[in-house]
XYZ file of C-alpha atoms in Angstrom:
738
model
C 24.657 10.192 -18.503
C 21.339 9.821 -17.433
C 19.741 7.614 -15.086
C 16.747 5.519 -13.582
C 17.110 4.400 -10.133
C 15.250 0.666 -9.766
C 14.246 -0.250 -6.268
C 15.032 -4.076 -4.820
C 11.715 -4.311 -2.412
C 10.536 -7.425 -1.370
C 8.696 -10.573 -1.955
C 6.637 -11.455 -5.545
C 7.828 -7.705 -6.930
C 11.515 -8.106 -5.705
C 11.606 -11.207 -7.746
C 10.020 -10.035 -10.750
C 12.591 -7.669 -10.654
C 14.975 -10.231 -11.601
C 13.375 -11.376 -14.345
C 12.456 -8.242 -15.587
C 15.202 -5.724 -15.350
C 17.447 -7.516 -17.326
C 15.468 -6.436 -20.383
C 15.112 -2.771 -18.846
C 18.863 -2.356 -19.009
C 19.620 -3.992 -22.309
C 16.756 -1.559 -23.660
C 18.091 1.615 -21.772
C 21.587 1.063 -22.724
C 20.352 1.936 -26.321
C 19.541 5.609 -25.270
C 22.875 6.261 -23.142
C 19.871 5.822 -19.869
C 22.023 3.831 -17.358
C 19.872 1.940 -14.600
C 21.165 1.545 -11.123
C 19.119 -0.139 -8.407
C 19.084 0.525 -4.650
C 17.625 -1.799 -2.019
C 15.125 -0.817 -0.198
C 13.357 -4.132 1.104
C 12.798 -4.879 4.646
C 15.811 -6.438 5.115
C 17.862 -3.920 3.185
C 16.412 -1.378 5.657
C 16.790 -3.739 8.894
C 20.176 -3.988 7.919
C 20.764 -0.069 7.487
C 19.310 0.683 10.815
C 21.636 -1.373 12.450
C 24.566 -1.063 10.237
C 27.035 0.283 13.055
C 26.414 -2.951 15.490
C 26.718 -5.360 12.475
C 30.283 -6.119 11.799
C 31.904 -4.392 8.669
C 31.720 -7.087 5.960
C 28.022 -7.488 6.940
C 27.094 -3.847 6.942
C 25.235 -1.984 4.275
C 24.590 1.686 3.330
C 20.968 3.442 3.930
C 19.550 3.376 0.406
C 15.969 4.746 1.632
C 17.709 8.180 3.022
C 19.998 8.267 0.144
C 16.980 8.082 -2.394
C 15.170 9.994 0.197
C 17.763 13.407 -0.709
C 17.628 12.793 -3.945
C 13.811 12.684 -4.529
C 14.026 16.297 -3.177
C 16.321 16.610 -6.475
C 15.599 17.703 -9.852
C 17.621 14.979 -11.192
C 15.298 12.284 -9.730
C 13.987 9.371 -11.851
C 12.874 6.336 -9.368
C 11.185 3.566 -10.234
C 9.644 2.803 -7.179
C 7.645 -1.425 -6.536
C 5.564 -2.479 -3.639
C 7.489 -2.662 -0.058
C 6.404 -4.370 2.728
C 5.016 -2.239 5.299
C 6.066 -4.342 8.103
C 3.734 -5.303 10.772
C 5.225 -6.327 14.067
C 4.985 -10.231 12.717
C 6.675 -9.827 9.698
C 9.584 -7.545 11.677
C 10.265 -9.964 13.706
C 9.940 -13.233 10.648
C 13.020 -10.999 8.700
C 15.114 -10.452 11.530
C 14.822 -14.576 12.137
C 15.527 -14.677 8.816
C 18.481 -12.737 8.779
C 20.055 -14.259 12.056
C 19.600 -17.313 10.865
C 21.609 -16.356 7.204
C 24.651 -15.232 9.441
C 23.599 -11.792 10.039
C 24.492 -10.791 13.395
C 21.515 -8.978 14.609
C 20.138 -8.756 18.307
C 16.723 -10.182 18.956
C 13.668 -7.498 18.859
C 13.499 -5.938 22.546
C 9.630 -6.367 23.445
C 9.922 -5.337 27.062
C 13.864 -3.412 26.915
C 15.362 -2.510 30.016
C 18.680 -0.627 29.288
C 19.061 2.001 26.902
C 21.376 -0.205 24.570
C 18.118 -2.663 24.707
C 16.295 0.621 24.212
C 17.951 1.760 21.219
C 17.970 -1.982 19.058
C 13.777 -1.647 19.491
C 13.880 2.212 18.320
C 16.017 1.454 14.899
C 13.665 -1.524 14.587
C 10.522 0.107 15.036
C 12.087 2.409 12.619
C 11.519 0.357 9.289
C 8.128 -1.140 10.879
C 4.517 0.475 8.777
C 4.752 2.754 5.964
C 8.179 3.580 6.497
C 9.445 3.854 2.945
C 6.564 5.835 1.281
C 7.189 9.175 3.630
C 10.373 9.080 2.829
C 10.150 9.116 -1.340
C 7.254 10.978 -1.621
C 8.605 13.997 -2.384
C 5.457 14.784 -4.062
C 1.553 14.318 -4.773
C 0.017 11.021 -6.071
C -1.791 11.155 -9.897
C -3.217 7.513 -10.087
C -5.269 6.524 -13.004
C -5.827 3.968 -15.591
C -3.832 3.853 -18.854
C -6.505 4.085 -21.533
C -4.899 1.004 -22.686
C -5.787 -0.805 -19.504
C -9.209 0.664 -19.130
C -10.022 -0.555 -22.793
C -8.573 -4.273 -21.911
C -10.691 -4.082 -18.591
C -14.315 -3.502 -21.076
C -12.874 -5.996 -23.363
C -12.276 -8.928 -21.317
C -14.230 -7.989 -18.206
C -12.794 -9.550 -14.934
C -15.626 -11.360 -12.810
C -17.957 -9.955 -10.543
C -20.460 -11.296 -7.701
C -24.204 -10.879 -8.172
C -25.329 -8.291 -5.348
C -28.592 -9.485 -3.878
C -31.564 -7.164 -2.516
C -31.438 -9.089 0.646
C -28.206 -9.267 0.937
C -26.724 -8.602 5.389
C -23.639 -7.598 4.572
C -23.195 -3.883 6.690
C -20.054 -1.833 8.223
C -19.710 -1.478 11.411
C -18.163 1.688 12.852
C -18.412 3.586 16.575
C -19.238 7.284 14.320
C -18.218 8.616 18.133
C -15.457 8.508 20.523
C -13.515 7.635 17.587
C -10.533 9.578 15.979
C -12.822 11.289 13.960
C -14.973 12.880 16.211
C -12.104 13.566 19.001
C -9.788 15.902 16.332
C -8.336 18.939 17.002
C -6.764 20.973 13.887
C -4.264 23.990 13.971
C -3.112 26.332 11.261
C 0.308 26.991 12.737
C 1.118 31.040 12.219
C 5.184 30.906 11.838
C 8.480 28.477 12.043
C 9.492 26.794 15.006
C 9.818 23.373 17.236
C 6.733 21.441 18.948
C 6.661 19.588 22.103
C 3.665 16.610 22.489
C 3.425 16.087 26.389
C 1.112 14.531 28.754
C 0.245 15.933 32.500
C -1.045 13.576 34.823
C -4.147 13.554 37.183
C -1.431 14.822 39.888
C 0.267 17.084 37.675
C 3.497 15.352 36.932
C 4.417 16.597 33.002
C 5.805 13.479 30.933
C 6.967 14.993 27.371
C 6.242 11.987 24.861
C 7.773 14.113 21.669
C 10.262 16.618 21.681
C 11.579 19.008 18.830
C 8.774 18.716 16.576
C 9.571 20.752 13.795
C 6.445 22.962 11.826
C 7.053 24.981 9.554
C 4.661 28.456 8.606
C 0.960 27.687 7.169
C 1.034 23.469 8.348
C -1.709 21.932 9.612
C -1.195 20.351 12.960
C -3.886 17.738 13.340
C -4.591 15.541 16.544
C -7.065 13.028 17.642
C -7.452 10.263 20.100
C -9.685 6.962 20.387
C -11.053 6.504 23.884
C -10.109 2.809 24.795
C -13.011 1.848 26.930
C -15.657 3.371 24.225
C -13.920 0.458 22.101
C -14.174 -2.114 23.675
C -17.700 -1.500 24.589
C -18.732 -0.961 20.731
C -16.476 -4.271 19.824
C -18.206 -5.589 22.143
C -21.464 -4.768 21.061
C -20.448 -5.927 17.233
C -19.464 -9.471 18.331
C -22.843 -9.921 19.794
C -24.533 -8.798 16.157
C -22.318 -10.839 14.000
C -23.795 -13.720 15.858
C -27.324 -12.688 16.612
C -28.031 -11.586 13.180
C -25.835 -14.885 11.430
C -23.271 -13.445 9.583
C -19.649 -13.544 9.430
C -17.417 -10.981 11.875
C -14.390 -9.637 10.233
C -12.417 -6.532 10.990
C -10.875 -4.073 8.613
C -7.906 -1.947 10.382
C -4.437 -0.909 8.243
C -1.986 -2.028 10.654
C 0.854 -1.066 8.211
C 1.187 2.204 7.345
C -1.249 2.751 10.454
C 1.365 0.892 12.410
C 1.305 2.297 15.510
C -2.193 2.703 16.552
C -4.077 -0.266 14.567
C -2.034 -3.189 15.854
C -3.394 -1.915 19.020
C -6.685 -1.115 17.482
C -6.463 -5.320 16.489
C -5.279 -6.242 20.105
C -8.921 -5.007 21.692
C -10.792 -7.206 18.334
C -9.052 -10.345 19.394
C -9.859 -9.355 23.260
C -13.436 -8.587 22.685
C -14.138 -12.089 20.669
C -12.136 -14.239 23.023
C -12.940 -12.123 25.871
C -13.835 -15.082 28.294
C -10.398 -16.834 27.442
C -8.420 -13.221 28.265
C -10.597 -13.555 31.443
C -9.568 -15.882 32.876
C -5.750 -15.889 30.658
C -4.965 -13.310 30.137
C -2.604 -12.937 32.994
C -0.646 -15.880 31.610
C -0.479 -14.328 28.200
C 0.935 -11.213 29.014
C 3.526 -12.757 31.114
C 4.757 -14.794 28.338
C 4.781 -11.798 26.412
C 1.667 -13.256 24.802
C -0.230 -9.939 22.558
C -2.741 -10.099 21.044
C -1.729 -7.126 19.316
C 0.137 -9.396 16.774
C -2.511 -11.621 16.504
C -4.098 -15.146 17.491
C -1.396 -16.996 15.291
C 1.449 -15.139 17.724
C -0.966 -16.168 20.544
C -0.913 -19.555 19.252
C 2.154 -20.276 18.194
C 3.856 -19.375 22.072
C 1.401 -21.682 23.585
C 3.784 -24.737 23.281
C 6.227 -23.065 25.955
C 3.259 -22.413 28.618
C 2.391 -25.363 31.225
C -0.991 -24.514 30.462
C -0.389 -24.367 26.782
C -3.153 -26.599 25.842
C -5.762 -25.364 27.942
C -5.251 -21.779 26.176
C -5.643 -23.602 23.412
C -8.871 -25.170 23.577
C -10.197 -22.166 25.256
C -9.496 -20.722 22.326
C -10.867 -22.988 19.898
C -13.564 -22.920 22.348
C -14.651 -19.250 21.492
C -14.436 -20.108 17.926
C -16.817 -22.483 18.232
C -18.876 -20.340 20.333
C -18.804 -17.048 19.198
C -19.896 -16.194 15.784
C -18.656 -17.169 13.220
C -15.571 -15.337 12.030
C -14.196 -14.627 8.427
C -11.342 -16.505 7.022
C -8.099 -15.562 5.326
C -7.881 -19.418 4.465
C -10.027 -21.651 5.903
C -7.849 -24.692 4.131
C -4.814 -23.740 6.659
C -7.251 -22.059 9.600
C -5.982 -18.906 9.512
C -9.039 -16.521 10.311
C -9.510 -13.075 10.068
C -8.142 -12.018 13.510
C -5.115 -14.732 12.794
C -2.007 -11.653 11.690
C -2.969 -7.528 11.912
C -1.628 -7.135 8.433
C -3.422 -10.429 6.604
C -6.712 -8.079 6.088
C -6.042 -5.145 5.294
C -8.705 -2.297 5.158
C -7.810 -0.489 1.271
C -7.596 -4.040 -0.064
C -10.215 -6.439 1.926
C -12.707 -4.082 1.183
C -12.506 -4.183 -2.124
C -12.651 -7.429 -2.305
C -15.849 -8.017 -0.441
C -17.448 -5.621 -2.071
C -16.466 -7.729 -5.644
C -17.689 -10.899 -4.365
C -20.870 -9.970 -3.625
C -20.219 -8.864 0.046
C -19.171 -11.953 0.958
C -15.912 -13.326 3.069
C -15.564 -16.639 3.224
C -15.935 -19.159 7.054
C -14.512 -21.898 8.160
C -16.058 -24.166 6.029
C -14.562 -22.327 2.934
C -17.968 -21.243 1.421
C -18.716 -17.302 1.121
C -21.325 -15.490 3.288
C -22.626 -12.102 4.049
C -20.143 -10.264 6.902
C -20.266 -7.715 9.441
C -17.547 -5.432 8.335
C -15.832 -4.063 11.705
C -14.158 -0.315 11.094
C -13.725 1.325 14.208
C -13.015 4.419 13.379
C -15.606 6.588 11.579
C -13.323 9.104 9.502
C -14.108 6.945 5.711
C -16.097 3.893 6.736
C -18.875 5.649 5.217
C -17.604 5.296 1.959
C -17.474 1.330 1.985
C -21.243 1.520 3.426
C -22.110 3.708 0.939
C -20.553 1.131 -1.992
C -22.557 -2.025 -0.212
C -26.262 -0.050 -0.064
C -25.733 0.976 -4.041
C -24.880 -2.619 -4.465
C -27.650 -3.966 -2.685
C -29.828 -1.419 -3.882
C -28.569 -1.839 -8.068
C -26.253 -4.693 -8.140
C -22.722 -5.303 -8.978
C -20.964 -2.750 -11.083
C -20.131 -3.526 -14.863
C -16.848 -3.485 -16.144
C -17.643 -3.192 -19.489
C -19.458 0.136 -19.211
C -18.519 1.388 -15.437
C -16.432 5.148 -15.700
C -12.941 5.455 -13.859
C -12.130 6.959 -10.624
C -8.580 8.224 -10.885
C -7.239 9.984 -8.140
C -5.162 13.053 -6.773
C -3.341 12.415 -3.715
C -1.929 14.722 -0.982
C 0.975 12.691 0.260
C 3.979 15.240 -0.130
C 6.449 15.730 2.648
C 4.374 12.885 4.803
C 1.162 14.852 4.367
C -1.363 13.218 6.893
C 0.954 10.408 8.026
C -1.576 9.681 11.096
C -0.925 6.871 13.318
C 2.042 5.293 11.182
C 5.375 7.266 13.232
C 6.316 8.343 16.280
C 3.666 10.443 17.125
C 0.657 8.089 18.395
C 1.174 7.135 21.979
C -0.619 4.737 23.665
C -1.550 6.524 26.997
C -0.920 4.889 30.524
C -2.565 6.836 33.089
C -5.407 9.501 32.977
C -4.374 13.382 32.508
C -4.174 15.690 29.416
C -2.379 15.442 26.524
C -0.981 18.537 24.809
C 0.610 20.074 21.580
C 2.249 22.991 23.103
C 4.576 26.021 20.896
C 8.016 27.020 21.736
C 6.614 30.072 23.784
C 4.543 27.294 25.885
C 1.055 28.136 24.589
C -0.881 25.033 24.629
C -2.271 25.077 21.015
C -4.203 21.163 21.070
C -5.554 19.329 23.911
C -7.319 16.481 24.668
C -8.052 14.827 28.555
C -7.585 11.003 28.226
C -8.107 8.270 30.542
C -5.081 5.107 30.250
C -5.399 2.979 27.606
C -6.477 5.440 25.350
C -4.691 5.741 21.552
C -3.498 9.457 21.108
C -1.887 10.470 17.689
C -0.927 13.594 16.063
C -0.443 14.444 12.358
C 1.204 17.311 9.782
C 0.729 18.330 6.955
C 2.378 21.322 4.815
C 1.471 24.283 3.444
C 4.075 23.608 -0.163
C 2.335 20.369 -0.588
C -1.556 21.422 -0.005
C -0.616 23.993 -2.295
C 0.829 21.389 -4.938
C -1.821 19.338 -4.403
C -4.989 21.699 -4.812
C -2.272 22.792 -8.927
C -2.450 19.433 -9.345
C -5.739 18.911 -9.082
C -6.504 21.342 -11.870
C -4.402 20.241 -13.932
C -5.862 16.455 -13.933
C -9.035 17.726 -14.141
C -8.189 20.537 -17.144
C -6.068 17.830 -19.020
C -8.690 15.086 -18.753
C -11.611 17.487 -18.627
C -13.087 15.543 -16.031
C -15.021 16.558 -12.823
C -12.537 17.013 -9.620
C -14.200 16.311 -5.864
C -12.012 17.162 -3.109
C -13.754 14.222 -0.415
C -13.773 16.779 2.353
C -16.020 17.017 5.432
C -16.891 20.524 6.910
C -17.826 18.805 10.142
C -14.575 17.256 10.532
C -12.096 19.617 12.324
C -9.259 18.500 9.737
C -11.033 18.724 6.883
C -12.759 22.236 7.761
C -9.093 23.199 8.070
C -8.132 22.339 3.677
C -11.121 23.215 2.757
C -10.399 26.922 3.550
C -6.821 26.410 2.355
C -8.437 24.823 -0.877
C -10.817 27.558 -1.177
C -7.714 29.995 -0.783
C -5.494 28.348 -3.394
C -8.493 27.925 -5.937
C -8.022 31.340 -7.525
C -4.601 31.095 -7.909
C -5.510 28.830 -11.235
C -7.337 28.880 -14.420
C -10.339 27.241 -13.155
C -12.439 28.565 -16.084
C -15.228 25.322 -17.717
C -13.691 23.156 -14.968
C -16.444 21.545 -12.487
C -14.328 21.069 -8.967
C -16.850 20.152 -5.790
C -16.065 20.108 -2.364
C -17.861 17.310 -0.960
C -17.874 14.507 2.577
C -16.640 11.388 1.733
C -19.586 8.983 1.843
C -21.483 12.153 -0.335
C -18.505 12.525 -3.039
C -18.399 8.393 -2.943
C -22.173 8.349 -4.407
C -21.709 11.337 -6.449
C -18.181 9.460 -7.908
C -20.592 6.189 -8.089
C -23.865 7.216 -9.957
C -21.502 8.591 -12.475
C -19.674 5.280 -12.748
C -22.806 3.593 -13.611
C -23.402 6.039 -16.704
C -19.280 5.127 -17.646
C -18.670 8.281 -16.696
C -15.060 9.617 -15.008
C -14.394 11.053 -11.264
C -11.524 12.447 -10.348
C -11.357 11.933 -6.142
C -8.982 14.572 -4.953
C -8.029 13.287 -1.494
C -5.922 13.286 1.684
C -3.396 10.246 2.291
C -4.969 7.798 3.869
C -8.418 8.237 1.520
C -5.784 7.996 -1.558
C -4.980 4.838 -0.591
C -8.089 3.678 0.302
C -9.597 4.643 -2.860
C -6.459 3.980 -5.643
C -7.803 0.467 -4.112
C -11.242 0.234 -3.999
C -12.054 1.907 -7.403
C -9.221 0.016 -9.494
C -10.271 -3.789 -8.396
C -14.224 -2.940 -8.646
C -12.963 -1.276 -12.638
C -10.206 -3.353 -13.397
C -10.300 -6.541 -11.196
C -6.751 -5.125 -9.092
C -4.812 -2.164 -8.522
C -1.496 -3.331 -9.752
C -2.817 -2.159 -13.241
C -3.172 1.564 -12.510
C -0.486 4.061 -13.655
C 0.499 5.818 -10.277
C 3.184 9.188 -11.564
C 4.299 11.350 -8.247
C 5.458 14.268 -10.013
C 7.786 15.746 -7.347
C 7.791 18.685 -6.001
C 11.291 19.967 -7.517
C 11.170 18.844 -10.615
C 11.775 15.196 -10.274
C 9.831 12.014 -10.942
C 9.363 8.886 -8.404
C 6.777 6.225 -10.520
C 4.731 3.144 -8.341
C 3.588 0.331 -10.033
C 1.045 -0.925 -7.888
C -0.139 -2.266 -4.969
C 1.484 -5.281 -3.623
C -1.069 -6.745 -1.486
C -1.216 -10.808 -3.000
C 2.182 -10.183 -3.178
C 2.940 -13.387 -0.202
C 1.003 -16.095 -1.886
C 2.470 -15.643 -4.872
C 6.394 -15.927 -3.272
C 4.509 -19.251 -1.844
C 3.229 -20.370 -5.064
C 6.844 -19.926 -6.830
C 8.279 -21.221 -4.503
C 6.031 -24.562 -3.611
C 6.206 -25.270 -8.045
C 8.413 -22.321 -9.864
C 5.876 -20.707 -10.675
C 5.066 -16.967 -10.445
C 1.686 -15.445 -11.365
C 2.903 -12.168 -10.485
C 1.207 -9.546 -12.928
C 4.332 -6.630 -13.804
C 1.857 -4.714 -16.197
C 2.406 -2.026 -13.343
C 5.885 -2.096 -14.160
C 5.510 -1.748 -17.632
C 3.120 1.461 -17.042
C 5.724 3.381 -14.520
C 8.984 2.192 -16.993
C 7.151 4.084 -19.824
C 6.644 7.113 -18.065
C 10.541 7.355 -16.550
C 11.477 6.962 -20.114
C 8.981 9.959 -21.000
C 10.350 12.258 -18.134
C 13.520 11.748 -18.719
C 13.036 12.596 -22.532
C 11.809 15.380 -21.361
C 13.499 16.832 -18.371
C 17.374 15.303 -20.316
C 16.380 16.213 -23.634
C 16.981 13.084 -24.760
C 15.077 12.161 -27.940
C 15.870 8.448 -27.655
C 14.393 8.343 -24.636
C 11.150 9.698 -25.438
C 11.040 6.530 -28.646
C 11.246 3.984 -25.894
C 8.795 5.589 -23.954
C 6.118 5.541 -26.715
C 7.064 2.000 -27.897
C 6.531 0.654 -24.497
C 3.469 2.341 -24.385
C 2.171 0.918 -27.697
C 4.265 -2.659 -26.648
C 2.076 -2.755 -23.762
C -1.196 -2.373 -25.492
C -0.143 -5.029 -28.283
C 0.916 -7.183 -24.404
C -3.055 -6.644 -23.445
C -4.836 -7.105 -26.893
C -2.564 -10.932 -27.164
C -3.409 -11.196 -23.195
C 0.180 -12.271 -22.236
C -0.366 -11.680 -18.705
C 0.584 -14.543 -16.525
C -2.031 -17.500 -16.356
C -3.822 -18.910 -13.339
C -2.077 -22.391 -13.535
C 0.921 -24.147 -14.471
C 1.491 -25.267 -18.192
C 0.746 -21.672 -19.317
C 3.358 -18.594 -19.038
C 3.907 -16.952 -15.872
C 5.593 -13.507 -15.129
C 8.755 -14.827 -16.686
C 6.711 -15.430 -20.062
C 4.871 -12.092 -19.814
C 8.766 -10.330 -19.464
C 9.320 -11.955 -22.623
C 6.489 -11.118 -24.231
C 7.249 -7.528 -23.468
C 10.136 -7.884 -24.284
C 9.385 -9.643 -28.098
C 6.180 -6.602 -28.708
C 8.807 -3.751 -27.379
C 11.153 -4.846 -29.707
C 9.010 -5.255 -32.395
C 7.335 -1.573 -32.015
C 11.056 -0.072 -31.785
C 11.888 -1.819 -35.269
C 8.960 -0.387 -36.936
C 9.172 3.181 -35.292
C 10.479 5.571 -38.125
C 12.135 8.541 -35.406
C 15.424 6.817 -34.908
C 16.957 4.926 -37.891
C 19.887 3.504 -35.849
C 17.816 2.110 -33.100
C 15.294 0.637 -35.273
C 17.886 -1.595 -37.261
C 19.654 -2.741 -34.129
C 15.863 -3.911 -32.854
C 15.430 -5.561 -36.311
C 17.901 -8.085 -35.486
C 16.629 -8.617 -31.610
C 13.621 -8.573 -32.630
C 13.827 -10.959 -35.469
C 15.795 -13.110 -33.006
C 13.321 -13.367 -30.205
C 10.425 -13.807 -33.138
C 12.141 -16.744 -34.630
C 13.184 -18.425 -30.764
C 9.969 -17.554 -29.721
C 8.686 -21.200 -28.794
C 12.420 -22.195 -27.660
C 12.093 -19.809 -25.347
C 8.467 -19.982 -24.076
C 9.433 -24.704 -23.786
C 12.637 -22.874 -21.986
C 10.613 -21.318 -19.561
C 7.521 -23.618 -18.890
C 10.109 -26.393 -18.623
C 11.001 -25.474 -14.962
C 7.608 -25.160 -13.682
C 5.816 -28.196 -11.253
C 8.936 -28.338 -8.867
C 9.538 -26.769 -5.698
C 12.375 -23.023 -6.196
C 15.192 -22.435 -3.859
C 15.579 -18.764 -4.108
C 17.523 -19.201 -0.364
C 15.273 -16.814 1.703
C 11.767 -15.038 2.058
C 12.967 -11.409 2.814
C 16.719 -11.690 1.645
C 16.865 -14.074 -1.489
C 20.228 -15.304 -2.968
C 20.703 -13.382 -5.467
C 23.142 -15.737 -7.764
C 19.747 -18.862 -6.725
C 17.099 -16.098 -7.491
C 18.679 -15.182 -11.143
C 18.634 -18.903 -12.407
C 15.254 -19.207 -10.726
C 14.043 -16.062 -12.235
C 16.210 -16.189 -15.939
C 15.615 -20.167 -16.943
C 15.333 -18.980 -20.326
C 19.614 -19.401 -22.075
C 18.007 -18.639 -25.170
C 16.541 -15.124 -23.931
C 19.669 -14.311 -21.926
C 22.258 -13.993 -24.926
C 19.810 -12.453 -27.108
C 19.688 -10.037 -24.589
C 23.053 -9.832 -24.285
C 23.609 -9.411 -27.550
C 21.826 -6.089 -28.126
C 24.384 -2.829 -28.605
C 23.633 0.156 -31.078
């Protein structure tokens, strides 16, 4: 039987699955398609990582590893929903919840001393950050706004804040002594194994990472950020924000860049509260209260300190005396510096640009902002857009063009800062990347506290990336631009490979360019204002940034993008959008039984999944499901059945009902499969006849608290009851048979 693997993930997407999956299972069964689930949630990954340390009845298989192997096969058909890329505070909160639920898990050892504690720490660390995507993404990324979504955005434009020509909002970035400026790159000539080592000033050699496997033609890069230069830069920006009277904010990616960016975040916290750390830094360190975990983590731990009240008062004075801080939630006093995973650059910067270049201050009012992005690799992309909006005003969603993306990400390409090749340097010396013969391929002179990191990009994914770019340019007859900077070491290496592989494809009549990111940004936004589309062909990190930046400006959200990963070995991975606002949606559900999460990305991914299945298994009925779902999604948008903004309107569950209704009606009137049409004529009739009853049942539960039994690991029975409150809808779905 043909299979679709549906991932169970986290937060609002996971809750939505409890409501939507029964629809998917019922409709898919009519085409002989089995839908199976795999738990790759943060809680599930924690349990899998510690499985052999748990009692047998608490252990669980490693579903992520299983899917990673499946993704390498032609049979793969995986629908991947957004998951938590855990920061340290999230990881510890998840561990605490699981322990409270009775799982016999050890605490996270911040300072392990025994081998056993070091083993536990390594296991927990393995699920931090972007731990899921590198495993599943055995292909490159094709993300674009489907025509139905783009047309809807033009007919029903989202709000865009007006820009003023005298806006003082700007981006501050280092430009020197940072990751971009210190980068070195090499192409490995043959298969082998590399070692990363630190040679101290006294000649002592410490192996930081051994047995790094590489393949012939693979690109290996290394770089570092100078900690002293970072601190000097941050001190300047704190002073500048205060002098200019703008909000101070920092924008990092402490999820994907799970090792490097929390460290940088800690430097920012220390720079903003320099006087506090000068006076109380030793006390905080002794108590294990690290600035890397944010101001919120420090404040939460002060009650245990004898002078905790005194230190808290010092932090409050630091906020009062420093520049005005940007706030994540001014009502709750949560600042930009509270939690490293609260302000993720790829989501926070587009939101700021969309809102007149403003963030929110302590008073809950919008204000111009100094956006601090320490590393200069891609900071200029945002500055270019800000300058354009300041000069030409906000973009117009009713007329603007689109910037789809082809992203290099297969086989963990360019996974900078997110895994085990990133280190905070303990002593002055040299970090070297050495091959099997002992030859030094890359090296940097470093000082204690510097952040050094390396990454790999295999040759096969690069070839596939170039092929996908040409394929998309040909299919859409759209210019494609490789966002690569010849003055950056890694990009210069990729440019040579792109120039080598492009002639392997028919590019006759296509416009394919190579431009530095700042120039490519300007080229693309000039075309946007003329209503023209431009494919951005980017590396992995910039893929993440661009697939939030442009969709948020075009559509109001990145969750409405079609995200396909054509797997290199023939399978398909279908992603359902970003999950940045998921936590707030869960909080609202628990408070008032209302889930505002929009599953549109899921509808788009599912249609593509059926289409891939139809082609790969010669299943004509699966193609009918794909085509009718696509038309139903268009109706769904035209009828405006996405979740409303407040109680009393349909929420996520209601949107699933209407999608099921429109899909059934499309299936009932299609002419390709008479038996399928007859079966769904009955279902469509029942759904339409009972529409008001079902809506009333869904609305009736709103307005009171909902118990789902946990945030990171909800109770399945309780969550099912909460997310499937319409007995009428449930019975109609149960009655479907062909």
